CSV table of C-alpha atoms and ligand atoms in Angstrom, one decimal:
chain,number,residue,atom,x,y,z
A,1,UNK,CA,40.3,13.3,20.2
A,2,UNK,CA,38.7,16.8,20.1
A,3,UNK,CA,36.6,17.2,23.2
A,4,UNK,CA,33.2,18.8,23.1
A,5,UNK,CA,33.2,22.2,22.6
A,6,UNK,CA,35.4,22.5,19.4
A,7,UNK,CA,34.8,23.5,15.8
A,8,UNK,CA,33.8,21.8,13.3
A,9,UNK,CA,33.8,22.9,9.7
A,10,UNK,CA,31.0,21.3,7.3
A,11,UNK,CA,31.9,22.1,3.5
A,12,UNK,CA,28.7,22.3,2.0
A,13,UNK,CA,25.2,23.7,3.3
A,14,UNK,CA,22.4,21.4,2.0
A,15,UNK,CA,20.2,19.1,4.4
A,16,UNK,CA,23.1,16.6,5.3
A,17,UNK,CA,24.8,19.4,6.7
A,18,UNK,CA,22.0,20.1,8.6
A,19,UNK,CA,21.2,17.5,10.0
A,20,UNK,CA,24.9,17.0,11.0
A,21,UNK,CA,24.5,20.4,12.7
A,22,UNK,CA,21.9,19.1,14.8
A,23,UNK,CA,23.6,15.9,15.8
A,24,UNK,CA,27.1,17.9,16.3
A,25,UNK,CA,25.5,20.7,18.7
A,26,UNK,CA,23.2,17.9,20.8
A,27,UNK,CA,27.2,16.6,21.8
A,28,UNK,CA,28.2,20.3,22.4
A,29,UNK,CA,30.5,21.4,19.5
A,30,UNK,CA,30.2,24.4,17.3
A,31,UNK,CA,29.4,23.9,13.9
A,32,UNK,CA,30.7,26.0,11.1
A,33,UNK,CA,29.2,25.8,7.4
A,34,UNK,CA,30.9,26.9,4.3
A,35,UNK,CA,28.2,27.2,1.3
A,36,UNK,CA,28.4,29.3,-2.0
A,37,UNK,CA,24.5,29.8,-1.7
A,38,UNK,CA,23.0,32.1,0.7
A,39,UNK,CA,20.3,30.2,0.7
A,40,UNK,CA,21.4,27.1,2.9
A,41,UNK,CA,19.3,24.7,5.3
A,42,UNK,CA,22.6,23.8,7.2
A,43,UNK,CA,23.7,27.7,7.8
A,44,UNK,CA,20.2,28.5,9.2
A,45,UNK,CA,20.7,25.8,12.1
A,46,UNK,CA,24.8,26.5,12.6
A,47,UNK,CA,26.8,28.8,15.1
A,48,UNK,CA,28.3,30.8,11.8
A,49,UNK,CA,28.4,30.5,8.2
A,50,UNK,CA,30.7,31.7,5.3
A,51,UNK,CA,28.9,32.1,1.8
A,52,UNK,CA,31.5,32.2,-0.4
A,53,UNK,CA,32.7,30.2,-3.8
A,54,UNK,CA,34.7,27.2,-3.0
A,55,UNK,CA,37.8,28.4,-5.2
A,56,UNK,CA,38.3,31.7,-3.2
A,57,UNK,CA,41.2,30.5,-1.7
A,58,UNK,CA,41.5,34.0,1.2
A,59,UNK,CA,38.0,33.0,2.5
A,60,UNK,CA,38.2,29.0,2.6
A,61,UNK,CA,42.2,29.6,4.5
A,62,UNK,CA,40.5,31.8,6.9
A,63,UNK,CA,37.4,29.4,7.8
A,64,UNK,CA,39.7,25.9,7.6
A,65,UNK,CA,41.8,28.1,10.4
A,66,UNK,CA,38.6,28.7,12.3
A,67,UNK,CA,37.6,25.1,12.4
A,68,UNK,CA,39.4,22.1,14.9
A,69,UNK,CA,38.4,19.8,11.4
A,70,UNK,CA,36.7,20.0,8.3
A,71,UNK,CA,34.5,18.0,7.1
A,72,UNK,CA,32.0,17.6,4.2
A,73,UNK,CA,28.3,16.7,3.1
A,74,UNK,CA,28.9,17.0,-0.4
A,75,UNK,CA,31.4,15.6,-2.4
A,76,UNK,CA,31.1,17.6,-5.5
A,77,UNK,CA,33.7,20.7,-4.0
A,78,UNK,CA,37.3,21.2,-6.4
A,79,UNK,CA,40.1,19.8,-4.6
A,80,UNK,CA,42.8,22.1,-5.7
A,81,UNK,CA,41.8,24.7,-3.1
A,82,UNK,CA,41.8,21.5,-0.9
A,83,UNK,CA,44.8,21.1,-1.0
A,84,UNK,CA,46.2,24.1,-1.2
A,85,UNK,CA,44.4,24.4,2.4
A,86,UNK,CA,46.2,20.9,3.6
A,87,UNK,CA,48.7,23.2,5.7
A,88,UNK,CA,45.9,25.0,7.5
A,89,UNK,CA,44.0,22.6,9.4
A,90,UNK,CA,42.8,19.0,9.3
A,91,UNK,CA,40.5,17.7,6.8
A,92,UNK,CA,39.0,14.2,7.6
A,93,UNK,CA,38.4,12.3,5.5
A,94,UNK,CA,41.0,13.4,3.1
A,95,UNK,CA,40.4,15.3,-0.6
A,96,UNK,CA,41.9,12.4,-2.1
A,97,UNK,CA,39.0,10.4,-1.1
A,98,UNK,CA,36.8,13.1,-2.4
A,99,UNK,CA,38.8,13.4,-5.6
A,100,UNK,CA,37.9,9.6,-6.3
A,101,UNK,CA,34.3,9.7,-5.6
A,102,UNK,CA,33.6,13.0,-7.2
A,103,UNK,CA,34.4,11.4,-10.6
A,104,UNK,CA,32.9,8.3,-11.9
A,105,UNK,CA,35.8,7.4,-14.4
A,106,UNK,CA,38.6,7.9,-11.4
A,107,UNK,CA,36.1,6.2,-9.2
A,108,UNK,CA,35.5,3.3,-11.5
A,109,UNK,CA,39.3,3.2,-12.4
A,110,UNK,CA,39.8,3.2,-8.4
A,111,UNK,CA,37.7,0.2,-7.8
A,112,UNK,CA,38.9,-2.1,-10.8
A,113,UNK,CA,42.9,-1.3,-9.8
A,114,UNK,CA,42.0,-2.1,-6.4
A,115,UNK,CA,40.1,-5.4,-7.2
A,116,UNK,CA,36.6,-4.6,-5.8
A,117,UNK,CA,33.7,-5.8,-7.7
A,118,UNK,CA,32.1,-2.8,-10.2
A,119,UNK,CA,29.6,-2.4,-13.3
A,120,UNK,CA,32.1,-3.0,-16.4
A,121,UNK,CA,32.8,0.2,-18.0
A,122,UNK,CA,34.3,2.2,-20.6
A,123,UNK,CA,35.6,5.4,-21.1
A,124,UNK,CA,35.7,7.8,-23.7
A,125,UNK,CA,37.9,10.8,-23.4
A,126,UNK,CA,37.0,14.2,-24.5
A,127,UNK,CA,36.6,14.3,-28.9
A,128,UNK,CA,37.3,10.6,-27.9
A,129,UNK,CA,35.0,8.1,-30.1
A,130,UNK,CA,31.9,7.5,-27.8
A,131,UNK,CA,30.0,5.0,-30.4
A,132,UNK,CA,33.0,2.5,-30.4
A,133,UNK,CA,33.0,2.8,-26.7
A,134,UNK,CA,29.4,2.2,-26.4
A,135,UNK,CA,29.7,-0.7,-28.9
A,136,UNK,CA,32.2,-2.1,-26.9
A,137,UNK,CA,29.9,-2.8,-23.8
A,138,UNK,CA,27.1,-3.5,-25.7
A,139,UNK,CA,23.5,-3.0,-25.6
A,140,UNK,CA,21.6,-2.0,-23.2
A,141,UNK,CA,24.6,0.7,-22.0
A,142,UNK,CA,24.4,4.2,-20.1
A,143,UNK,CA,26.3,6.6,-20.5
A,144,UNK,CA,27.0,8.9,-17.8
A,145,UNK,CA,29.1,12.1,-17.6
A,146,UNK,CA,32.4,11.6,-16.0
A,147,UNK,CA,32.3,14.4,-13.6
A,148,UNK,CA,29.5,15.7,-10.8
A,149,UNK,CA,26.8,13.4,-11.8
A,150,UNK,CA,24.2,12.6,-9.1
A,151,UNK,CA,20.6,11.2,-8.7
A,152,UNK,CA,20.8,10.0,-12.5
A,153,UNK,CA,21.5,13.6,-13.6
A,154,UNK,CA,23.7,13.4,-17.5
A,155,UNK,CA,23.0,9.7,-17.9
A,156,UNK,CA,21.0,8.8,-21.2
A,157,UNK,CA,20.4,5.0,-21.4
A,158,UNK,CA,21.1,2.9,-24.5
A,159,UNK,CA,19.0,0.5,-25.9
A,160,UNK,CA,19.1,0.6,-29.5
A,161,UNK,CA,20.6,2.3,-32.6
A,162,UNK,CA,18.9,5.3,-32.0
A,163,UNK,CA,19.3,6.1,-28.6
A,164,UNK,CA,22.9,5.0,-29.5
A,165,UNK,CA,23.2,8.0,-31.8
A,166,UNK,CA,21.1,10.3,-29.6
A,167,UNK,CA,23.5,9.7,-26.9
A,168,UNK,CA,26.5,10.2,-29.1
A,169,UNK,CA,25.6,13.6,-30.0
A,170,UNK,CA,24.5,14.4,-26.8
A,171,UNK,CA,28.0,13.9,-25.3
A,172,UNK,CA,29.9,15.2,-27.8
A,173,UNK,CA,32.4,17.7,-26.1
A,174,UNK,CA,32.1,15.9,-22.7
A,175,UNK,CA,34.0,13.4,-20.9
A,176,UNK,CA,31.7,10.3,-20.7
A,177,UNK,CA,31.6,6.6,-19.0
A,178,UNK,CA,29.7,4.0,-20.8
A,179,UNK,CA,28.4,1.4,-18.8
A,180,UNK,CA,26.8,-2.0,-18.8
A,181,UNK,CA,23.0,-1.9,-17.7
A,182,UNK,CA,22.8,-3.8,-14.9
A,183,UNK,CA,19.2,-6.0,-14.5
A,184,UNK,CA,19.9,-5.9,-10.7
A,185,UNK,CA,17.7,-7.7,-8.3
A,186,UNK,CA,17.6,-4.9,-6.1
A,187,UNK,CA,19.7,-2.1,-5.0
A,188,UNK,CA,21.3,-2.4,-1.7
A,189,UNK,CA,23.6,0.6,0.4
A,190,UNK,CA,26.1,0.3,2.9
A,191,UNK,CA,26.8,2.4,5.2
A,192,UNK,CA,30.4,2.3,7.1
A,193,UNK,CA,32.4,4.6,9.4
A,194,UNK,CA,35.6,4.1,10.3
A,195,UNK,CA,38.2,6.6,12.5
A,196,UNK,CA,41.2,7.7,12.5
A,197,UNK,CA,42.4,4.9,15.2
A,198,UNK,CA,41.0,2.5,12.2
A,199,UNK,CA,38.0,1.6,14.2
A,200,UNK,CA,35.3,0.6,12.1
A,201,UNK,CA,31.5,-0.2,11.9
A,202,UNK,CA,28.7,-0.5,9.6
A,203,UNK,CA,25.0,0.4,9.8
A,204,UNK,CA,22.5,-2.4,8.4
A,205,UNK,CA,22.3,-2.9,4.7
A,206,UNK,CA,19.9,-0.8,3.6
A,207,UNK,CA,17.3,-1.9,0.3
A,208,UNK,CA,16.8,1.3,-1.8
A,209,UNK,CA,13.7,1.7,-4.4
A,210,UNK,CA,14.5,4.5,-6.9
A,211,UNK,CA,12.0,6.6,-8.8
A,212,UNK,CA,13.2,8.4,-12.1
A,213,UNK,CA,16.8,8.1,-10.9
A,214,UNK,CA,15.8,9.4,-7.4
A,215,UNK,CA,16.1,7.4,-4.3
A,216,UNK,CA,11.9,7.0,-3.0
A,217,UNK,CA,12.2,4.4,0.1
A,218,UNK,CA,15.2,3.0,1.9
A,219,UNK,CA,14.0,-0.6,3.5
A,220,UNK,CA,15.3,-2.0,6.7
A,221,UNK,CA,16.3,-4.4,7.0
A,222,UNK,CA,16.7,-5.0,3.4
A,223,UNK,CA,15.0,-8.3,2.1
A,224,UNK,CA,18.4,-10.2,0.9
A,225,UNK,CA,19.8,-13.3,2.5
A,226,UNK,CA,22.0,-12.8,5.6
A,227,UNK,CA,25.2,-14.1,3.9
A,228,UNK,CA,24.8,-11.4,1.2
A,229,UNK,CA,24.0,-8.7,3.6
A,230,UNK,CA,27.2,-9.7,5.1
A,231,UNK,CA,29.0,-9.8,2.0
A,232,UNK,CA,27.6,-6.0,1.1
A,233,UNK,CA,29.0,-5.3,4.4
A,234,UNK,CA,32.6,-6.7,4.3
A,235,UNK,CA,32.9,-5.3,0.9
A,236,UNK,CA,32.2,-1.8,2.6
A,237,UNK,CA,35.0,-1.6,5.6
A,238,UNK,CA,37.5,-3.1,2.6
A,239,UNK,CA,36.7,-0.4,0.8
A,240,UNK,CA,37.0,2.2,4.0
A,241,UNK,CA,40.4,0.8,5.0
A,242,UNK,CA,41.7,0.8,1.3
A,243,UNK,CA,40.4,4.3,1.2
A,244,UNK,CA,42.2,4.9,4.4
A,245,UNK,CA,39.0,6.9,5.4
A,246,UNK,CA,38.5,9.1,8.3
A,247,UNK,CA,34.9,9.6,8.6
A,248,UNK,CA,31.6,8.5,7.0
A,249,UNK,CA,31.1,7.1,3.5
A,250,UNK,CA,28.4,5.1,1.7
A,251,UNK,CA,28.5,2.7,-0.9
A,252,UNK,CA,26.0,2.3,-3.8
A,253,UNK,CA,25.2,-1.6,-4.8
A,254,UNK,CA,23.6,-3.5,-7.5
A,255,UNK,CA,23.0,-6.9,-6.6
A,256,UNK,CA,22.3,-9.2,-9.7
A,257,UNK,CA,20.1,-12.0,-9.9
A,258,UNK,CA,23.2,-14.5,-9.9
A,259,UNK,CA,23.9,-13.0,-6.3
A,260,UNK,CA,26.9,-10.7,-7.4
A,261,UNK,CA,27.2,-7.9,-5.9
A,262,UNK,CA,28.8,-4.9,-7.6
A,263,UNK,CA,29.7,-1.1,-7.1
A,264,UNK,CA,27.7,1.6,-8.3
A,265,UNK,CA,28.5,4.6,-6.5
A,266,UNK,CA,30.9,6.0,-3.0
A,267,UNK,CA,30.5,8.7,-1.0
A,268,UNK,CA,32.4,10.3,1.6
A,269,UNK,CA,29.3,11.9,3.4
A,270,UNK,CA,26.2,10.8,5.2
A,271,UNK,CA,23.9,9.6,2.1
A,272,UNK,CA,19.8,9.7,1.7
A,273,UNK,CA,19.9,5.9,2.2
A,274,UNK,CA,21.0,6.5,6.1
A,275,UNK,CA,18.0,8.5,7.2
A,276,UNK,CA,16.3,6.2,8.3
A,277,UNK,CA,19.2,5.8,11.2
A,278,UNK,CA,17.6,9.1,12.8
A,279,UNK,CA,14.6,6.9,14.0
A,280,UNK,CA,15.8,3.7,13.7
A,281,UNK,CA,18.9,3.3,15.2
A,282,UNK,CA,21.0,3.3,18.3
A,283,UNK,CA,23.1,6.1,16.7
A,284,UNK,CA,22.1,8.1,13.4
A,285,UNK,CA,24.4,8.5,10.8
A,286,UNK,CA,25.0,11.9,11.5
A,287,UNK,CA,26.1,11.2,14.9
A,288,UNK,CA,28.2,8.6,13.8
A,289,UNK,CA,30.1,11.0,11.3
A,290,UNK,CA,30.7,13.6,13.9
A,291,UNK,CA,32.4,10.5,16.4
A,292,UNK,CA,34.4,9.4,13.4
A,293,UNK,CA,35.7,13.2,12.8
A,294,UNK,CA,36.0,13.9,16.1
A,295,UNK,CA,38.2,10.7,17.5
A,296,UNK,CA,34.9,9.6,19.8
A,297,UNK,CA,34.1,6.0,20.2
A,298,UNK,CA,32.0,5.1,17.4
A,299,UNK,CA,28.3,4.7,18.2
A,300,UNK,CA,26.1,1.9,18.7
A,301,UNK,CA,24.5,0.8,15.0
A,302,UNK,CA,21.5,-2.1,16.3
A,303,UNK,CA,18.3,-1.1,14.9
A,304,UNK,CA,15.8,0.2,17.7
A,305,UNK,CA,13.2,-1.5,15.9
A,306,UNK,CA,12.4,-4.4,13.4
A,307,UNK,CA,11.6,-2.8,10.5
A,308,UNK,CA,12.0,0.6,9.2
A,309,UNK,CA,11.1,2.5,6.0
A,310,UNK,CA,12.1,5.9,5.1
A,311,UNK,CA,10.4,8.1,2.8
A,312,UNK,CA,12.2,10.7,-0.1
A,313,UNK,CA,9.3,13.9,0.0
A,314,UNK,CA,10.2,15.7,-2.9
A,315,UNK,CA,9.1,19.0,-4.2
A,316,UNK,CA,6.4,17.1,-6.2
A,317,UNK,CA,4.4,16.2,-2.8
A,318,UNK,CA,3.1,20.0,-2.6
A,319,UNK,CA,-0.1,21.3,-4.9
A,320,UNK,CA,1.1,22.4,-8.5
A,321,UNK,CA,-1.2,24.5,-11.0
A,322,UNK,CA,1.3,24.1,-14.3
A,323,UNK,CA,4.5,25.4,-13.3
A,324,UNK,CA,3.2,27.2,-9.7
A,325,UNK,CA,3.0,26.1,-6.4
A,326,UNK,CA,-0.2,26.5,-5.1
A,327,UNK,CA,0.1,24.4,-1.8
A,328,UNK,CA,1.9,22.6,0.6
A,329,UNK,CA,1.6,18.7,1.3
A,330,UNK,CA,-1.1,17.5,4.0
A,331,UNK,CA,1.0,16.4,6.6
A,332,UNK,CA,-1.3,15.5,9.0
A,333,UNK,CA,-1.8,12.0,8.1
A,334,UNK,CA,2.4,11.4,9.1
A,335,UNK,CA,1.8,13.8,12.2
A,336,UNK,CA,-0.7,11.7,13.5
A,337,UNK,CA,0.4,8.6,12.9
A,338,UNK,CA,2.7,7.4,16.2
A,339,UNK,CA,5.3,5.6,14.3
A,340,UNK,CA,5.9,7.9,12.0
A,341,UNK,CA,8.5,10.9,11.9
A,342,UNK,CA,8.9,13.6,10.2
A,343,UNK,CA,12.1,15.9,9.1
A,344,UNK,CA,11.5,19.2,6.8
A,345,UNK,CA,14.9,20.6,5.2
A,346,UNK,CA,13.1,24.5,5.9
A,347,UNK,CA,14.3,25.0,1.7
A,348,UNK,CA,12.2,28.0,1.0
A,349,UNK,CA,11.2,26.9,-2.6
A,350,UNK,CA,9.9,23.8,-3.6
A,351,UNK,CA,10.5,22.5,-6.6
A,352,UNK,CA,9.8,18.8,-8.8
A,353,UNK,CA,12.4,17.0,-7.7
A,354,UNK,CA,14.1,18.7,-5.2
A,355,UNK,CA,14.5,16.9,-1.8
A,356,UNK,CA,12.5,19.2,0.3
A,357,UNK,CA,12.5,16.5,3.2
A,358,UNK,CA,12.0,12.5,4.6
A,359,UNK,CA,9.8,10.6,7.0
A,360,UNK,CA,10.8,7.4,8.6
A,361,UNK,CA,8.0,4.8,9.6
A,362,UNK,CA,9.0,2.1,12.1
A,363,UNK,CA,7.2,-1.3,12.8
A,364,UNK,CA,7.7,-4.8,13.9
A,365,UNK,CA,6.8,-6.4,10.8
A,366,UNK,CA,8.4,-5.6,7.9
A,367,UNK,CA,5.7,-6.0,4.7
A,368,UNK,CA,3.2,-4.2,7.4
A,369,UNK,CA,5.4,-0.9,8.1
A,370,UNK,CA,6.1,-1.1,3.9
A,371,UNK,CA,2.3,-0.6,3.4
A,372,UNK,CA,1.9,2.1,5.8
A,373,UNK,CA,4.7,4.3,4.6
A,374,UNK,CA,3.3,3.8,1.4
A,375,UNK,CA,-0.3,5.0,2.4
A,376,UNK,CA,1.2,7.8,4.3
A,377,UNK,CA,3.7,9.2,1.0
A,378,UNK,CA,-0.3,8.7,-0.8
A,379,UNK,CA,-2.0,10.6,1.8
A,380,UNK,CA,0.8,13.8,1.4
A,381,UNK,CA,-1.2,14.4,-1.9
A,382,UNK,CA,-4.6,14.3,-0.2
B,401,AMP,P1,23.7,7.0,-10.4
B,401,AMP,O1,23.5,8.5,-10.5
B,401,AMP,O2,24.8,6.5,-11.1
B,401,AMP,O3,23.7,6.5,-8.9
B,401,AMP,O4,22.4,6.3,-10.9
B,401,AMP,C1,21.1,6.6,-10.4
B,401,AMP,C2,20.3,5.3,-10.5
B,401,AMP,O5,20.2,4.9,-11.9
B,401,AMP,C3,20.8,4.1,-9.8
B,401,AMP,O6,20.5,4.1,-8.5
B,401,AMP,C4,20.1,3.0,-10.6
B,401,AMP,O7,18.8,2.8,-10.2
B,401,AMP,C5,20.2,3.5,-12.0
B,401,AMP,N1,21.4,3.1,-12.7
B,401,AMP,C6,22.6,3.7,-12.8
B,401,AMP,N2,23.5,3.0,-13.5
B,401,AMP,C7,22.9,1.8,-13.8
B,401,AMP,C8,23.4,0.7,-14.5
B,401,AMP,N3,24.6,0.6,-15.0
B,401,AMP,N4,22.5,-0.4,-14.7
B,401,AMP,C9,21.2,-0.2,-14.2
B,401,AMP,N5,20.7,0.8,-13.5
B,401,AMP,C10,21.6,1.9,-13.3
């Protein structure tokens, strides 16, 4: 166990590091970020920071020796400096586990050798022929780059012959997976920690609305029948203790209208989808991650409250004249409102798109606290 008062390394600077920051230095450790960009919501709130490209070997050895662990909040980092580094210090949970989820064809390869329900895919290879793989998953597809894809970034969707063709020349020189389209019932994310004694729990299955790609409210609990809740949940520690994970990870879910419930996406980080824990929850997720790294007891995961819906704000919430910002969002309306809390990322520049930060709006009933969070994410634009 590493007692309060050691190091821990976060690879990766954005707002998940920050908010682990914040939840590692309430339990007295130091937290030390290591970010490319100088521009970093995680650096601003930690004890030091390295800004420094990931593949510079001489700077990465010398902040993994600086650190007790290293951990992550990101999980699109090259592994070969990882494991270069596996000499110098301790790295939970392990690049491999990275190296899977940073790749939707290993990922997807991952999930069918290991048995575990997933979207039926195909892939095509590099020059490889993209329209035969397409044809052989049939219509409606999406094709999705292999490698660093995120928040529906390099997917085109395939309906018919021409968006077949469009697709198939916008690939061309890439390394792509073609999926089934997946008329899912709703989307559903799991949260599960697990440490390095194999201890494990899982937060409450979370129901996730996406806008454009983008995750726009995570529901709580989510409105699914308990045996299928439990099903998304056993179906997450199987995948933690195949994974051998050390840590935090989340799992992505489709579930289909003949109750099925399938992969979509891992990762070995706090995820969007667990925000709502920081209000919500005995322990938040960021807590929970820094117990699992550290060797603590894992935290309490009951809700505080029966319901709970948290809020994406996105750079599109402030005042745009074309392409300029000309205002930030009225926050006043989620200020005021008791039930209702608010969490900026301090990013300097907004832009469409860009997570810029979250609110969380708790309640007793569910459909009630739905409608308010609703009317407050209305009243940003006021
Ligand atoms: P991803 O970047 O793969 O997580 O995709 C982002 C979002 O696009 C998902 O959360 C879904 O809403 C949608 N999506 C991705 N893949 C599929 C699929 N095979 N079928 C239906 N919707 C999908």
């Amino acid at each position: 166990m590493l007692s309060p008062g050691k190091t821990l390394g976060v690879l990766g600077g954005g707002q998940l590091g920050r908010m682990f920051a914040h939840s590692a230095e309430r339990l007295g450790y130091r937290v030390h970020i290591y970010e490319p960009s100088a521009d970093s919501p995680a650096a601003e709130v930690s004890a030091h920071a390295v800004h420094a490209p990931y593949t510079d070997l001489a700077q990465l050895e010398a902040f993994v020796r600086g650190c007790d662990v290293v951990t992550y909040e990101f999980e699109n980092i090259p592994c070969e400096p990882l494991w270069r580094l596996e000499h110098a210090g301790v790295f939970h949970p392990k690049w491999q586990i990275l190296e899977v989820a940073q790749n939707r064809l290993r990922e997807k390869t991952w999930l069918r050798k290991n048995e575990f329900p997933h979207v039926r895919f195909a892939e095509c290879e590099v020059g490889g022929d993209l329209d035969a793989a397409i044809r052989s998953i049939g219509l409606p597809g999406v094709v999705k780059t292999a490698d660093f894809g995120y928040d529906g970034k390099g997917q085109l969707k395939v309906t018919d012959e021409a968006s077949l063709a469009r697709a198939v020349s916008s690939f061309a020189g890439q390394r792509a997976v073609v999926e089934q389209w997946v008329d899912f019932k709703c989307e559903l994310s799991v949260l599960v920690a697990r440490s390095s004694a194999g201890e494990t729990r899982c937060f409450p299955v979370a129901e996730n609305i996406h806008t454009k790609h983008i995750l726009d409210f995570s529901i709580l609990p989510a409105r699914v029948a308990p045996e299928l809740l439990e099903k998304a949940r056993a179906l997450a520690e199987a995948i933690a203790a195949r994974l051998e994970l050390v840590g935090l990870l989340a799992v992505e879910l489709f579930l289909t209208d003949r109750g099925e419930i399938l992969v979509n996406e891992m990762a070995p980080r706090p995820h969007n989808s667990g925000h709502w824990s920081m209000d919500a929850c005995a322990t938040s997720q960021f807590e929970q991650h820094v117990r699992a790294v550290t060797g603590l007891p894992l935290g309490d995961v009951s809700m505080t409250a029966p319901a709970a819906v948290m809020v994406n704000i996105l750079g599109d919430a402030w005042k745009w004249s074309g392409d300029q910002c000309v205002g930030e969002p009225a926050w006043a309306a989620i200020l005021r409102e008791p039930r209702a809390h608010l969490h900026l990322y301090g990013k300097k520049e907004p832009r469409p798109g860009r997570k810029m930060g979250h609110f969380t709006v708790t309640g007793t009933d569910l459909a009630e606290t739905f409608e308010r969070a609703r009317r407050l994410k209305a009243a940003l634009h006021a």
